[in-house]
């Protein structure tokens, strides 16, 4: 029905590719120092990020069964994501968002591997096979995680390494604030 590509009539937006800058050694020391003063879990979480290069979701989605102290390695095959739910009622509940629907459902692509945890928090597989990997634990991280494993962290129904005191996973927004 449309005889031409209507996008051709619009100018492309300018894209500025900024150079990403890594944290300085002083900035990393400051973040880790503050985390160490707060609690062992935050200290280990930030050590993991800086010493392994793992992404936020990979850190927050790490479970204890994927931490191998004997081989000093961490299996990064799952990540924590906050995903939206869809209307399971077909839109008849009158609520604007699917997550508030009386019958919410996960609307995931076919063959998308995921494990729902609680609310909108889900463990998902990385998009590519190269995203699944083992990363080494150097001594400071290994020591911090061992110490974390030995302290009483309260309830932990999802076996997460990093979680809130009530056992709830740490949502990415809370991690950003920290």
Coordinates of C-alpha atoms in Angstrom, one line a residue:
X1 CA 0.0 0.0 0.0
X2 CA 2.9 2.4 0.7
X3 CA 4.8 3.2 -2.5
X4 CA 7.9 4.6 -0.8
X5 CA 9.9 4.2 2.4
X6 CA 8.7 7.0 4.6
X7 CA 11.8 6.9 6.7
X8 CA 13.8 8.2 3.8
X9 CA 12.0 11.6 4.3
X10 CA 13.5 12.0 7.8
X11 CA 17.0 13.1 8.6
X12 CA 19.0 10.6 10.6
X13 CA 19.8 11.8 14.1
X14 CA 23.4 12.7 15.0
X15 CA 25.0 10.0 17.1
X16 CA 27.8 11.1 19.3
X17 CA 30.0 8.2 20.1
X18 CA 31.6 9.1 23.4
X19 CA 34.6 7.4 24.7
X20 CA 34.0 5.3 27.7
X21 CA 36.4 5.8 30.5
X22 CA 37.4 3.2 33.0
X23 CA 37.4 3.9 36.7
X24 CA 40.8 5.1 38.0
X25 CA 42.6 3.0 40.6
X26 CA 41.7 5.7 43.2
X27 CA 38.0 5.5 42.3
X28 CA 37.9 1.7 42.5
X29 CA 39.7 1.9 45.9
X30 CA 37.1 4.4 47.1
X31 CA 34.1 2.3 46.0
X32 CA 35.5 -0.9 47.5
X33 CA 36.5 1.0 50.7
X34 CA 33.0 2.3 51.2
X35 CA 31.5 -1.1 50.5
X36 CA 33.9 -2.7 53.0
X37 CA 32.7 -0.4 55.7
X38 CA 29.0 -1.1 54.9
X39 CA 29.0 -4.9 55.0
X40 CA 30.7 -8.1 53.7
X41 CA 28.1 -8.7 51.0
X42 CA 28.6 -5.3 49.4
X43 CA 32.3 -5.6 49.7
X44 CA 32.3 -9.0 47.9
X45 CA 29.9 -7.8 45.3
X46 CA 32.0 -4.8 44.3
X47 CA 35.2 -6.8 44.4
X48 CA 33.6 -9.3 42.0
X49 CA 32.7 -6.6 39.6
X50 CA 36.1 -4.9 39.6
X51 CA 38.2 -8.1 39.7
X52 CA 36.3 -10.2 37.1
X53 CA 34.8 -7.6 34.8
X54 CA 31.4 -9.3 35.2
X55 CA 28.3 -7.2 34.4
X56 CA 25.7 -6.1 37.0
X57 CA 23.2 -8.8 36.1
X58 CA 25.9 -11.5 36.2
X59 CA 27.0 -10.4 39.7
X60 CA 23.5 -10.1 41.1
X61 CA 22.4 -13.4 39.5
X62 CA 25.3 -15.5 40.8
X63 CA 24.2 -18.5 42.9
X64 CA 26.4 -20.3 45.4
X65 CA 26.3 -23.6 43.4
X66 CA 28.2 -21.8 40.7
X67 CA 31.1 -20.7 42.9
X68 CA 33.9 -23.3 42.9
X69 CA 36.3 -22.6 45.7
X70 CA 38.4 -25.7 44.9
X71 CA 39.2 -24.5 41.4
X72 CA 39.0 -20.8 42.3
X73 CA 36.5 -20.2 39.5
X74 CA 33.0 -18.8 39.0
X75 CA 30.5 -20.1 36.5
X76 CA 28.8 -17.2 34.7
X77 CA 25.9 -18.9 32.9
X78 CA 22.9 -16.9 34.4
X79 CA 22.2 -13.3 35.0
X80 CA 19.5 -11.4 37.0
X81 CA 17.2 -9.3 34.9
X82 CA 14.1 -7.3 35.7
X83 CA 11.6 -8.2 33.0
X84 CA 8.0 -7.2 32.3
X85 CA 5.0 -9.4 32.5
X86 CA 2.2 -9.3 30.0
X87 CA -1.6 -9.4 30.5
X88 CA -2.8 -12.9 30.9
X89 CA -6.4 -11.7 30.9
X90 CA -6.3 -10.5 27.3
X91 CA -6.6 -6.9 28.6
X92 CA -9.9 -7.2 30.3
X93 CA -8.7 -6.5 33.8
X94 CA -8.6 -2.8 33.2
X95 CA -5.1 -2.3 34.5
X96 CA -2.6 -0.4 32.4
X97 CA 0.5 -2.6 32.9
X98 CA 0.7 -6.4 32.5
X99 CA 2.6 -6.7 35.7
X100 CA -0.4 -5.4 37.6
X101 CA -2.8 -7.7 35.7
X102 CA -4.9 -10.0 37.8
X103 CA -3.5 -12.9 35.7
X104 CA 0.0 -11.8 34.7
X105 CA 2.1 -14.1 32.4
X106 CA 5.7 -14.1 31.2
X107 CA 5.8 -13.1 27.6
X108 CA 9.1 -14.6 26.5
X109 CA 10.4 -15.6 23.1
X110 CA 10.3 -19.3 22.2
X111 CA 13.5 -21.1 23.5
X112 CA 14.3 -18.2 25.8
X113 CA 15.7 -19.9 28.9
X114 CA 14.7 -18.3 32.2
X115 CA 14.0 -19.0 35.8
X116 CA 11.5 -16.7 37.5
X117 CA 12.5 -15.8 41.1
X118 CA 10.1 -13.3 42.5
X119 CA 8.0 -10.4 41.2
X120 CA 9.6 -9.2 37.9
X121 CA 13.1 -10.6 38.8
X122 CA 14.2 -13.5 36.6
X123 CA 17.4 -15.4 36.0
X124 CA 18.1 -15.6 32.3
X125 CA 20.8 -17.2 30.1
X126 CA 23.2 -14.9 28.3
X127 CA 22.2 -14.1 24.7
X128 CA 25.2 -15.8 23.1
X129 CA 27.3 -18.9 23.9
X130 CA 30.3 -16.7 24.5
X131 CA 28.4 -15.1 27.3
X132 CA 28.5 -18.4 29.2
X133 CA 32.0 -18.6 30.7
X134 CA 34.1 -19.5 33.7
X135 CA 36.0 -16.6 35.3
X136 CA 38.9 -17.0 37.7
X137 CA 38.7 -15.9 41.3
X138 CA 41.9 -14.3 42.5
X139 CA 42.8 -14.5 46.2
X140 CA 41.1 -11.3 47.5
X141 CA 37.8 -12.2 45.8
X142 CA 38.0 -15.9 46.9
X143 CA 38.7 -14.8 50.5
X144 CA 35.8 -12.3 50.4
X145 CA 33.4 -14.8 49.0
X146 CA 34.5 -17.5 51.5
X147 CA 34.0 -15.1 54.4
X148 CA 30.6 -14.2 53.0
X149 CA 29.6 -17.9 52.7
X150 CA 30.6 -18.4 56.4
X151 CA 28.4 -15.7 57.9
X152 CA 24.7 -16.0 58.5
X153 CA 23.1 -14.0 55.7
X154 CA 19.5 -14.7 56.8
X155 CA 17.0 -16.4 54.5
X156 CA 18.2 -17.2 51.0
X157 CA 15.4 -19.1 49.1
X158 CA 17.1 -18.5 45.7
X159 CA 20.6 -19.5 46.8
X160 CA 21.9 -16.1 45.6
X161 CA 25.4 -15.0 46.6
X162 CA 24.2 -11.3 46.7
X163 CA 20.7 -10.7 48.2
X164 CA 18.8 -8.4 50.6
X165 CA 18.6 -9.3 54.3
X166 CA 15.1 -10.7 53.8
X167 CA 16.3 -13.1 51.0
X168 CA 14.8 -11.0 48.2
X169 CA 17.1 -10.6 45.2
X170 CA 18.8 -7.2 44.8
X171 CA 17.0 -5.4 42.0
X172 CA 19.3 -3.6 39.6
X173 CA 17.8 -0.2 40.7
X174 CA 18.8 -0.9 44.3
X175 CA 22.3 -1.9 43.2
X176 CA 22.6 1.3 41.1
X177 CA 21.7 3.3 44.2
X178 CA 24.3 1.5 46.3

